[in-house]
């Protein structure tokens, strides 16, 4: 026997028996070879110990002399498996099973191996279980091995393949299992071997992750269970018969009672009971091992198979299965999300309610799941709704008290359904409920006339028709009752009697309203009987006009027609039918996609190249005339009502406006003056503020199309003289209207206004005059600063929002993932529309600063759009783009100050985020520094001015408010070429004072870090006096210096390309005022400088001009000397010689200044060191080191090349203060954090 807990054990095979089983179809064993003590009906084989398994066994080949799989070789089926034979379907299932039973009697291990491989191959697996696997491997190991044999390239298997062959295979597969169990029901299934093996295999396969294994084994297990139910039912009947025979024999008098017969009957009943117990154990194992897990499988087909079979079990063996323990699975599955499974549930219940006896036993189930069945009458799957109504009709037949009046009314109204099968089923329910109950008092009534039974039923029909309040749908009611109540409906004699005859005493006469309804019903019945077809919309053929998805696709087909065939084939009537269908579709629908499909279909048919153009054009004009007239009429009433718009009027205006907008998208409606009406509609919406949002949206869309079509006519020159003036007025008025709607409280309206503004600004930008269209210059529209600001605010408010702010829908329900993706797609489109305005220079480039600053925060959502916008903007204007990037960083810095206060903590996430953004911006400039030279220089210039713009709120001695911005700006220092670093450094020192240069507190670290980033890799003449004090001197020879300078020269071509600007840079460089520097004499002119004498290092200084407002900390710049006209007459060579002399003198004076200051500084340090002596390491003071932080020894050597004065090398021990700072901020204080040992061995003093 099998218990539920034994399902996952290994295969149990007994040793091959010496004796042969008798024919399984015999009730007796004539030879007595298989007789067993206590058994007289069937022979049983005891189960051997685990491991006592038979030898041999092929992979899926049946054994037996002259036979393969039980078939004679003469049948032409040599070496064919069970799967191949069942697949061919040429052999009778009965003979196939008989042959397998014979093979099982000869060698049951080999036969079982064939059966196992049959199930494996039916799953689509290419592998086979071998004899070795059969003997030594467990279920899980075999299944794992077979899983590896699947074809990974295809997911198909026999039960999912299409075609008549595979449909027939499924039927043959189910028949094979049923016949196999039926033929083995008398002995083999009780041998505790075959069924144990098969059930254990199917249970293991049904738990597989492979869908093919799970589907095939579940279907096989369900069919096996059904076959066992039939066996159990037969056993139950035999037990009842045996018990009845036993009772009859026992009730006889003693003299006539046969004792041996009583013993025989008693023994037979005992054997039947044992067999029944074994069958119940098998069924219990299958139910708990397979059904309980697979009825809720992820695959709908598997769930449907389970529910279909449990319905069969409950009907066949109701005593065992028709109880709440099994019915609950059907009730639960009625909530399945797949219509196929719900349909199987209803079918299973219908088979039970067809029997009044079984239906009476379902009271508890019906009361529990009745509401669900009633709700399924409105199922989205029409087939499910029809079967639900039929099930309720069967419930009504079993018991008239189960369904309440509310339950019945929910079915009554379905007689007016447009879907005819639903309506007919509802009509049958209505007829059963109201017309099929005949009381005793109605038995003697006449068959015809006013007093007949039909007279009462017809009046009931009239009352129902009036109560439904659908007086225009009498034909639908008649059609619903036609199949079940045509005899009643055709009783015109009774109807006429009700209309003409006087009522008898005590009878209530029909009212005028009831008589009118009866006349209408009678007319509908006569029409139905004569025309023999259902009313409109309920034809026997399918109508797709009301299905949005289907009709939308069907409307695409005419675009691919051969339109000439309508004329050449004399098919004009079919063209007219097509045009009528399109008119009907647009008349019934208000869906935008369907209306646009109608519009494009008309556009395809209205082709002037075809002879059908006139015919289609007339139909189109008639349609548009009707729509425009209707719109104008509705609009007048709508605008004159005053107060809040009526809901019905709003719907009519919206529906008509949708249709006009859809057609205006593909067709020119300029001959109808639609601008005035739409503009009035939009203006009224602004004034009153209560206009429905959809009306406003479609009115703006329609006006947009009006302007575009007007522009098309003006552009191609087909317009009249004053059309351009009219277009200009309409365009500017519409711009202002959309701008006002940007401030609407409705998001959908704002989005529509913004989208249209973006499109129109691109269309009417300066590019409208390109390609020789200069005559359109009056139409160019440039957005003012107010409009640009409002559009930018819209983007910031509607696009750059957190996910948490947009995770709820308007009704408060959380959006699903699909709606979130759709919302993100919409926001991306809005951002892309605005970014196009920046790319095409419609709005100022600096408006992109608010966009660029969001790059890091919204990188996942909009990173690609912002990056592409940045790239395109740089192609337009590199300098302005760089200034915009700097502006975006400045805006983020100001926002951080407003949130965190004046004391900037550079370790906060906000500051680190800005610094990371600046790093990302720096990477976008690429590796070619010469291309971005001027842009990077301007970015540094603006950044420096911003850093020193605001004084410290704490007064003198404190760093400027925005000084920390220099730390962010340092991310762009690596993009400066060496000579520009010198210029930027000089420009920075113009804002600094001596006190600033000497500061070493943490608050001044951004300045120190930024200066270090500029000094790294710079030249000798780029170093200020302050940096020169702290730098190590060099005793390199002038020869070496000249050699180095010669290496830095650029090719002549490059020098010439930079000569014009380098002259201005040199002038700025010589005039720059730095702390502790002697003013250099001004050059009279730099324009006449010899280009070949210029160095490319002197570049782009002209960009660094001081702002007009003087900062408290910065020294006043030197004034440019006036230019004297007579100086231009000086000889060229004289000017060059004088210029070089002046420069050499200035450099000499500057060098002397640096040496003297450096000497004084070093002397002061020496005095302090001597004064402190050995206490230097204990004191907190340390010598001031104003060295330039360099990342390599090469950079240090570059600085040493520029130093031609001697310095003293003094080795001082590291102070305590330095060690502490090393632990806290090594990047700013300790050179050892960025220099190797060889560099540190050089004294920094």
mmCIF file of C-alpha atoms in Angstrom, residues 591-870:
data_model
loop_
_atom_site.group_PDB
_atom_site.id
_atom_site.type_symbol
_atom_site.label_atom_id
_atom_site.label_comp_id
_atom_site.label_asym_id
_atom_site.label_seq_id
_atom_site.Cartn_x
_atom_site.Cartn_y
_atom_site.Cartn_z
ATOM 1 C CA UNK A 591 -11.353 57.255 -27.909
ATOM 2 C CA UNK A 592 -8.508 59.339 -29.286
ATOM 3 C CA UNK A 593 -6.666 56.421 -30.890
ATOM 4 C CA UNK A 594 -9.750 55.227 -32.759
ATOM 5 C CA UNK A 595 -10.586 58.726 -33.974
ATOM 6 C CA UNK A 596 -7.037 59.270 -35.192
ATOM 7 C CA UNK A 597 -7.210 55.915 -36.985
ATOM 8 C CA UNK A 598 -10.387 57.072 -38.738
ATOM 9 C CA UNK A 599 -8.654 60.305 -39.699
ATOM 10 C CA UNK A 600 -5.602 58.554 -41.160
ATOM 11 C CA UNK A 601 -7.840 56.111 -43.058
ATOM 12 C CA UNK A 602 -9.672 59.007 -44.699
ATOM 13 C CA UNK A 603 -6.298 60.566 -45.486
ATOM 14 C CA UNK A 604 -5.161 57.350 -47.212
ATOM 15 C CA UNK A 605 -8.348 57.127 -49.243
ATOM 16 C CA UNK A 606 -8.331 60.839 -50.192
ATOM 17 C CA UNK A 607 -5.492 60.508 -52.658
ATOM 18 C CA UNK A 608 -5.802 62.680 -55.736
ATOM 19 C CA UNK A 609 -3.933 60.099 -57.798
ATOM 20 C CA UNK A 610 -6.894 57.727 -57.670
ATOM 21 C CA UNK A 611 -10.251 58.100 -59.337
ATOM 22 C CA UNK A 612 -12.088 57.491 -56.086
ATOM 23 C CA UNK A 613 -10.816 60.822 -54.712
ATOM 24 C CA UNK A 614 -13.966 62.790 -55.506
ATOM 25 C CA UNK A 615 -16.189 60.160 -53.969
ATOM 26 C CA UNK A 616 -14.168 59.990 -50.750
ATOM 27 C CA UNK A 617 -13.645 63.754 -50.616
ATOM 28 C CA UNK A 618 -17.392 64.354 -50.715
ATOM 29 C CA UNK A 619 -17.942 61.876 -47.882
ATOM 30 C CA UNK A 620 -15.155 63.504 -45.860
ATOM 31 C CA UNK A 621 -16.515 67.006 -46.422
ATOM 32 C CA UNK A 622 -19.980 65.932 -45.360
ATOM 33 C CA UNK A 623 -18.566 64.404 -42.196
ATOM 34 C CA UNK A 624 -16.506 67.489 -41.344
ATOM 35 C CA UNK A 625 -19.427 69.834 -42.116
ATOM 36 C CA UNK A 626 -21.562 67.902 -39.701
ATOM 37 C CA UNK A 627 -18.891 67.924 -36.990
ATOM 38 C CA UNK A 628 -18.121 71.653 -37.315
ATOM 39 C CA UNK A 629 -21.807 72.645 -37.370
ATOM 40 C CA UNK A 630 -22.446 70.530 -34.313
ATOM 41 C CA UNK A 631 -19.458 72.030 -32.528
ATOM 42 C CA UNK A 632 -20.498 75.618 -33.248
ATOM 43 C CA UNK A 633 -24.055 74.936 -32.132
ATOM 44 C CA UNK A 634 -22.961 73.233 -28.925
ATOM 45 C CA UNK A 635 -20.376 75.929 -28.247
ATOM 46 C CA UNK A 636 -22.922 78.750 -28.375
ATOM 47 C CA UNK A 637 -25.181 76.988 -25.918
ATOM 48 C CA UNK A 638 -22.259 76.000 -23.755
ATOM 49 C CA UNK A 639 -20.823 79.511 -23.466
ATOM 50 C CA UNK A 640 -24.176 81.252 -22.997
ATOM 51 C CA UNK A 641 -25.321 79.120 -20.079
ATOM 52 C CA UNK A 642 -23.300 80.936 -17.470
ATOM 53 C CA UNK A 643 -22.405 79.385 -14.161
ATOM 54 C CA UNK A 644 -21.067 75.868 -13.901
ATOM 55 C CA UNK A 645 -21.202 73.876 -17.180
ATOM 56 C CA UNK A 646 -23.752 71.114 -17.420
ATOM 57 C CA UNK A 647 -22.275 67.607 -17.406
ATOM 58 C CA UNK A 648 -24.160 66.419 -20.488
ATOM 59 C CA UNK A 649 -23.303 69.561 -22.466
ATOM 60 C CA UNK A 650 -19.672 69.234 -21.434
ATOM 61 C CA UNK A 651 -19.598 65.651 -22.680
ATOM 62 C CA UNK A 652 -21.096 66.610 -26.034
ATOM 63 C CA UNK A 653 -18.649 69.495 -26.523
ATOM 64 C CA UNK A 654 -15.699 67.320 -25.536
ATOM 65 C CA UNK A 655 -16.706 64.435 -27.823
ATOM 66 C CA UNK A 656 -17.122 66.748 -30.809
ATOM 67 C CA UNK A 657 -13.910 68.608 -30.045
ATOM 68 C CA UNK A 658 -11.999 65.323 -29.846
ATOM 69 C CA UNK A 659 -13.231 64.338 -33.301
ATOM 70 C CA UNK A 660 -12.393 67.714 -34.831
ATOM 71 C CA UNK A 661 -8.908 67.649 -33.297
ATOM 72 C CA UNK A 662 -8.275 64.112 -34.548
ATOM 73 C CA UNK A 663 -9.314 65.019 -38.092
ATOM 74 C CA UNK A 664 -7.495 68.358 -38.030
ATOM 75 C CA UNK A 665 -4.280 66.481 -37.343
ATOM 76 C CA UNK A 666 -4.313 64.918 -40.837
ATOM 77 C CA UNK A 667 -6.683 67.180 -42.784
ATOM 78 C CA UNK A 668 -6.701 70.885 -43.519
ATOM 79 C CA UNK A 669 -9.794 72.429 -41.931
ATOM 80 C CA UNK A 670 -8.750 76.013 -42.639
ATOM 81 C CA UNK A 671 -11.906 76.817 -44.591
ATOM 82 C CA UNK A 672 -13.843 76.453 -41.345
ATOM 83 C CA UNK A 673 -13.058 79.249 -38.902
ATOM 84 C CA UNK A 674 -12.223 77.110 -35.905
ATOM 85 C CA UNK A 675 -9.723 79.479 -34.282
ATOM 86 C CA UNK A 676 -12.370 81.895 -33.022
ATOM 87 C CA UNK A 677 -14.467 79.239 -31.317
ATOM 88 C CA UNK A 678 -11.503 77.498 -29.700
ATOM 89 C CA UNK A 679 -9.989 80.784 -28.545
ATOM 90 C CA UNK A 680 -13.314 81.816 -26.984
ATOM 91 C CA UNK A 681 -13.445 78.465 -25.254
ATOM 92 C CA UNK A 682 -9.938 78.846 -23.851
ATOM 93 C CA UNK A 683 -10.499 82.448 -22.817
ATOM 94 C CA UNK A 684 -13.715 81.522 -20.994
ATOM 95 C CA UNK A 685 -11.831 78.792 -19.175
ATOM 96 C CA UNK A 686 -9.288 81.303 -17.940
ATOM 97 C CA UNK A 687 -11.901 83.793 -16.823
ATOM 98 C CA UNK A 688 -14.225 81.369 -15.055
ATOM 99 C CA UNK A 689 -11.739 78.730 -13.971
ATOM 100 C CA UNK A 690 -14.340 75.946 -14.060
ATOM 101 C CA UNK A 691 -13.792 74.605 -17.565
ATOM 102 C CA UNK A 692 -13.337 70.789 -17.650
ATOM 103 C CA UNK A 693 -9.697 69.958 -18.140
ATOM 104 C CA UNK A 694 -10.210 67.680 -21.138
ATOM 105 C CA UNK A 695 -12.067 70.401 -23.014
ATOM 106 C CA UNK A 696 -9.194 72.817 -22.388
ATOM 107 C CA UNK A 697 -6.604 70.235 -23.446
ATOM 108 C CA UNK A 698 -8.300 69.377 -26.720
ATOM 109 C CA UNK A 699 -9.099 73.017 -27.446
ATOM 110 C CA UNK A 700 -5.402 73.870 -27.139
ATOM 111 C CA UNK A 701 -4.507 70.895 -29.323
ATOM 112 C CA UNK A 702 -7.009 71.905 -31.969
ATOM 113 C CA UNK A 703 -5.776 75.508 -31.960
ATOM 114 C CA UNK A 704 -2.235 74.224 -32.315
ATOM 115 C CA UNK A 705 -3.229 72.327 -35.464
ATOM 116 C CA UNK A 706 -5.016 75.413 -36.808
ATOM 117 C CA UNK A 707 -1.854 77.500 -36.539
ATOM 118 C CA UNK A 708 0.342 74.805 -38.085
ATOM 119 C CA UNK A 709 -1.957 74.366 -41.081
ATOM 120 C CA UNK A 710 -2.089 78.156 -41.494
ATOM 121 C CA UNK A 711 1.699 78.295 -41.398
ATOM 122 C CA UNK A 712 1.922 75.556 -44.030
ATOM 123 C CA UNK A 713 -0.224 77.600 -46.403
ATOM 124 C CA UNK A 714 1.801 80.757 -45.781
ATOM 125 C CA UNK A 715 5.089 78.923 -46.284
ATOM 126 C CA UNK A 716 4.237 77.405 -49.658
ATOM 127 C CA UNK A 717 2.899 80.696 -50.964
ATOM 128 C CA UNK A 718 -0.670 79.533 -51.488
ATOM 129 C CA UNK A 719 -2.126 81.968 -48.949
ATOM 130 C CA UNK A 720 -3.780 85.298 -49.528
ATOM 131 C CA UNK A 721 -2.213 88.685 -48.959
ATOM 132 C CA UNK A 722 -3.350 89.279 -45.417
ATOM 133 C CA UNK A 723 -2.922 85.710 -44.200
ATOM 134 C CA UNK A 724 0.535 86.322 -42.737
ATOM 135 C CA UNK A 725 -0.735 89.230 -40.665
ATOM 136 C CA UNK A 726 -3.645 87.120 -39.441
ATOM 137 C CA UNK A 727 -1.330 84.230 -38.626
ATOM 138 C CA UNK A 728 1.025 86.523 -36.712
ATOM 139 C CA UNK A 729 -1.825 87.853 -34.592
ATOM 140 C CA UNK A 730 -3.267 84.409 -33.930
ATOM 141 C CA UNK A 731 0.133 82.968 -33.139
ATOM 142 C CA UNK A 732 1.054 85.658 -30.626
ATOM 143 C CA UNK A 733 -2.393 85.550 -29.022
ATOM 144 C CA UNK A 734 -2.115 81.781 -28.657
ATOM 145 C CA UNK A 735 1.367 82.112 -27.162
ATOM 146 C CA UNK A 736 0.001 84.410 -24.469
ATOM 147 C CA UNK A 737 -2.940 82.074 -23.877
ATOM 148 C CA UNK A 738 -0.684 79.063 -23.358
ATOM 149 C CA UNK A 739 1.593 81.117 -21.130
ATOM 150 C CA UNK A 740 -1.363 82.001 -18.914
ATOM 151 C CA UNK A 741 -2.401 78.350 -18.753
ATOM 152 C CA UNK A 742 1.062 77.489 -17.436
ATOM 153 C CA UNK A 743 -0.174 78.864 -14.120
ATOM 154 C CA UNK A 744 -3.250 76.624 -14.076
ATOM 155 C CA UNK A 745 -3.935 74.514 -11.007
ATOM 156 C CA UNK A 746 -4.515 71.450 -13.177
ATOM 157 C CA UNK A 747 -1.365 69.489 -13.993
ATOM 158 C CA UNK A 748 -2.724 67.961 -17.208
ATOM 159 C CA UNK A 749 -3.607 71.414 -18.554
ATOM 160 C CA UNK A 750 -0.191 72.777 -17.637
ATOM 161 C CA UNK A 751 1.530 69.858 -19.339
ATOM 162 C CA UNK A 752 -0.454 70.401 -22.526
ATOM 163 C CA UNK A 753 0.287 74.139 -22.526
ATOM 164 C CA UNK A 754 3.978 73.521 -21.912
ATOM 165 C CA UNK A 755 4.256 70.907 -24.672
ATOM 166 C CA UNK A 756 2.560 73.146 -27.210
ATOM 167 C CA UNK A 757 4.731 76.105 -26.198
ATOM 168 C CA UNK A 758 7.877 74.052 -26.721
ATOM 169 C CA UNK A 759 6.726 72.945 -30.166
ATOM 170 C CA UNK A 760 5.646 76.402 -31.291
ATOM 171 C CA UNK A 761 8.782 78.103 -29.973
ATOM 172 C CA UNK A 762 10.889 75.732 -32.049
ATOM 173 C CA UNK A 763 8.733 76.206 -35.127
ATOM 174 C CA UNK A 764 8.594 80.022 -34.909
ATOM 175 C CA UNK A 765 12.214 80.470 -33.889
ATOM 176 C CA UNK A 766 14.840 82.202 -36.020
ATOM 177 C CA UNK A 767 15.334 78.954 -37.932
ATOM 178 C CA UNK A 768 11.997 79.486 -39.646
ATOM 179 C CA UNK A 769 13.828 81.754 -42.087
ATOM 180 C CA UNK A 770 16.291 79.088 -43.165
ATOM 181 C CA UNK A 771 16.298 77.499 -46.625
ATOM 182 C CA UNK A 772 15.422 80.726 -48.367
ATOM 183 C CA UNK A 773 12.313 81.611 -46.374
ATOM 184 C CA UNK A 774 13.307 85.123 -45.374
ATOM 185 C CA UNK A 775 9.760 86.318 -46.071
ATOM 186 C CA UNK A 776 8.689 84.577 -42.852
ATOM 187 C CA UNK A 777 10.784 86.911 -40.683
ATOM 188 C CA UNK A 778 7.682 88.685 -39.270
ATOM 189 C CA UNK A 779 6.598 85.358 -37.792
ATOM 190 C CA UNK A 780 9.746 84.898 -35.706
ATOM 191 C CA UNK A 781 8.852 84.804 -32.027
ATOM 192 C CA UNK A 782 11.473 85.212 -29.323
ATOM 193 C CA UNK A 783 10.371 84.307 -25.800
ATOM 194 C CA UNK A 784 10.822 87.050 -23.269
ATOM 195 C CA UNK A 785 12.490 86.500 -19.914
ATOM 196 C CA UNK A 786 9.142 86.093 -18.163
ATOM 197 C CA UNK A 787 8.070 83.211 -20.420
ATOM 198 C CA UNK A 788 11.470 81.574 -20.126
ATOM 199 C CA UNK A 789 11.304 81.771 -16.337
ATOM 200 C CA UNK A 790 7.794 80.319 -16.205
ATOM 201 C CA UNK A 791 8.722 77.414 -18.454
ATOM 202 C CA UNK A 792 11.806 76.729 -16.361
ATOM 203 C CA UNK A 793 9.728 76.773 -13.173
ATOM 204 C CA UNK A 794 7.336 74.286 -14.760
ATOM 205 C CA UNK A 795 10.205 71.894 -15.461
ATOM 206 C CA UNK A 796 11.528 72.226 -11.932
ATOM 207 C CA UNK A 797 8.099 71.640 -10.406
ATOM 208 C CA UNK A 798 6.779 68.890 -12.677
ATOM 209 C CA UNK A 799 9.866 66.972 -13.792
ATOM 210 C CA UNK A 800 12.452 67.093 -11.031
ATOM 211 C CA UNK A 801 10.336 65.531 -8.320
ATOM 212 C CA UNK A 802 11.108 62.675 -5.984
ATOM 213 C CA UNK A 803 9.482 59.303 -6.536
ATOM 214 C CA UNK A 804 7.716 59.529 -3.184
ATOM 215 C CA UNK A 805 5.998 62.730 -4.272
ATOM 216 C CA UNK A 806 4.473 61.048 -7.298
ATOM 217 C CA UNK A 807 3.631 57.550 -6.071
ATOM 218 C CA UNK A 808 -0.075 58.057 -5.552
ATOM 219 C CA UNK A 809 -2.746 58.482 -8.131
ATOM 220 C CA UNK A 810 -5.468 61.082 -8.034
ATOM 221 C CA UNK A 811 -7.853 58.757 -6.253
ATOM 222 C CA UNK A 812 -5.414 57.982 -3.505
ATOM 223 C CA UNK A 813 -4.643 54.460 -4.697
ATOM 224 C CA UNK A 814 -0.968 53.548 -5.185
ATOM 225 C CA UNK A 815 0.057 53.350 -8.797
ATOM 226 C CA UNK A 816 1.319 50.077 -10.132
ATOM 227 C CA UNK A 817 4.679 49.681 -11.797
ATOM 228 C CA UNK A 818 3.258 50.224 -15.274
ATOM 229 C CA UNK A 819 1.798 53.603 -14.344
ATOM 230 C CA UNK A 820 5.067 54.648 -12.708
ATOM 231 C CA UNK A 821 6.955 53.833 -15.876
ATOM 232 C CA UNK A 822 4.384 55.727 -17.913
ATOM 233 C CA UNK A 823 4.682 58.783 -15.648
ATOM 234 C CA UNK A 824 8.466 58.674 -15.932
ATOM 235 C CA UNK A 825 8.209 58.473 -19.705
ATOM 236 C CA UNK A 826 5.928 61.513 -19.699
ATOM 237 C CA UNK A 827 8.336 63.510 -17.537
ATOM 238 C CA UNK A 828 11.237 62.548 -19.786
ATOM 239 C CA UNK A 829 9.337 63.860 -22.790
ATOM 240 C CA UNK A 830 8.671 67.143 -21.024
ATOM 241 C CA UNK A 831 12.338 67.543 -20.142
ATOM 242 C CA UNK A 832 13.437 66.626 -23.660
ATOM 243 C CA UNK A 833 11.065 69.216 -25.115
ATOM 244 C CA UNK A 834 12.583 71.947 -22.954
ATOM 245 C CA UNK A 835 16.151 70.826 -23.606
ATOM 246 C CA UNK A 836 15.552 71.139 -27.348
ATOM 247 C CA UNK A 837 14.853 74.822 -26.768
ATOM 248 C CA UNK A 838 18.293 75.145 -25.189
ATOM 249 C CA UNK A 839 20.034 73.135 -27.898
ATOM 250 C CA UNK A 840 18.488 75.163 -30.722
ATOM 251 C CA UNK A 841 19.276 78.426 -28.943
ATOM 252 C CA UNK A 842 15.619 79.362 -28.566
ATOM 253 C CA UNK A 843 16.081 80.209 -24.887
ATOM 254 C CA UNK A 844 19.238 81.494 -23.281
ATOM 255 C CA UNK A 845 21.891 78.877 -22.648
ATOM 256 C CA UNK A 846 22.229 79.980 -19.040
ATOM 257 C CA UNK A 847 18.655 78.750 -18.501
ATOM 258 C CA UNK A 848 20.177 75.301 -18.602
ATOM 259 C CA UNK A 849 21.957 75.894 -15.310
ATOM 260 C CA UNK A 850 18.914 74.731 -13.372
ATOM 261 C CA UNK A 851 18.832 71.623 -15.551
ATOM 262 C CA UNK A 852 22.524 70.811 -15.355
ATOM 263 C CA UNK A 853 22.583 71.049 -11.570
ATOM 264 C CA UNK A 854 20.171 68.098 -11.385
ATOM 265 C CA UNK A 855 22.564 65.795 -13.260
ATOM 266 C CA UNK A 856 23.734 63.776 -10.256
ATOM 267 C CA UNK A 857 20.506 63.700 -8.269
ATOM 268 C CA UNK A 858 18.355 62.460 -11.157
ATOM 269 C CA UNK A 859 21.009 60.597 -13.085
ATOM 270 C CA UNK A 860 19.021 57.349 -13.361
ATOM 271 C CA UNK A 861 15.925 59.076 -14.732
ATOM 272 C CA UNK A 862 17.270 61.899 -16.892
ATOM 273 C CA UNK A 863 21.047 61.489 -16.997
ATOM 274 C CA UNK A 864 21.148 60.656 -20.693
ATOM 275 C CA UNK A 865 18.997 63.660 -21.633
ATOM 276 C CA UNK A 866 21.012 66.132 -19.554
ATOM 277 C CA UNK A 867 24.316 64.767 -20.826
ATOM 278 C CA UNK A 868 23.217 65.010 -24.453
ATOM 279 C CA UNK A 869 21.954 68.551 -23.854
ATOM 280 C CA UNK A 870 25.294 69.490 -22.338
#
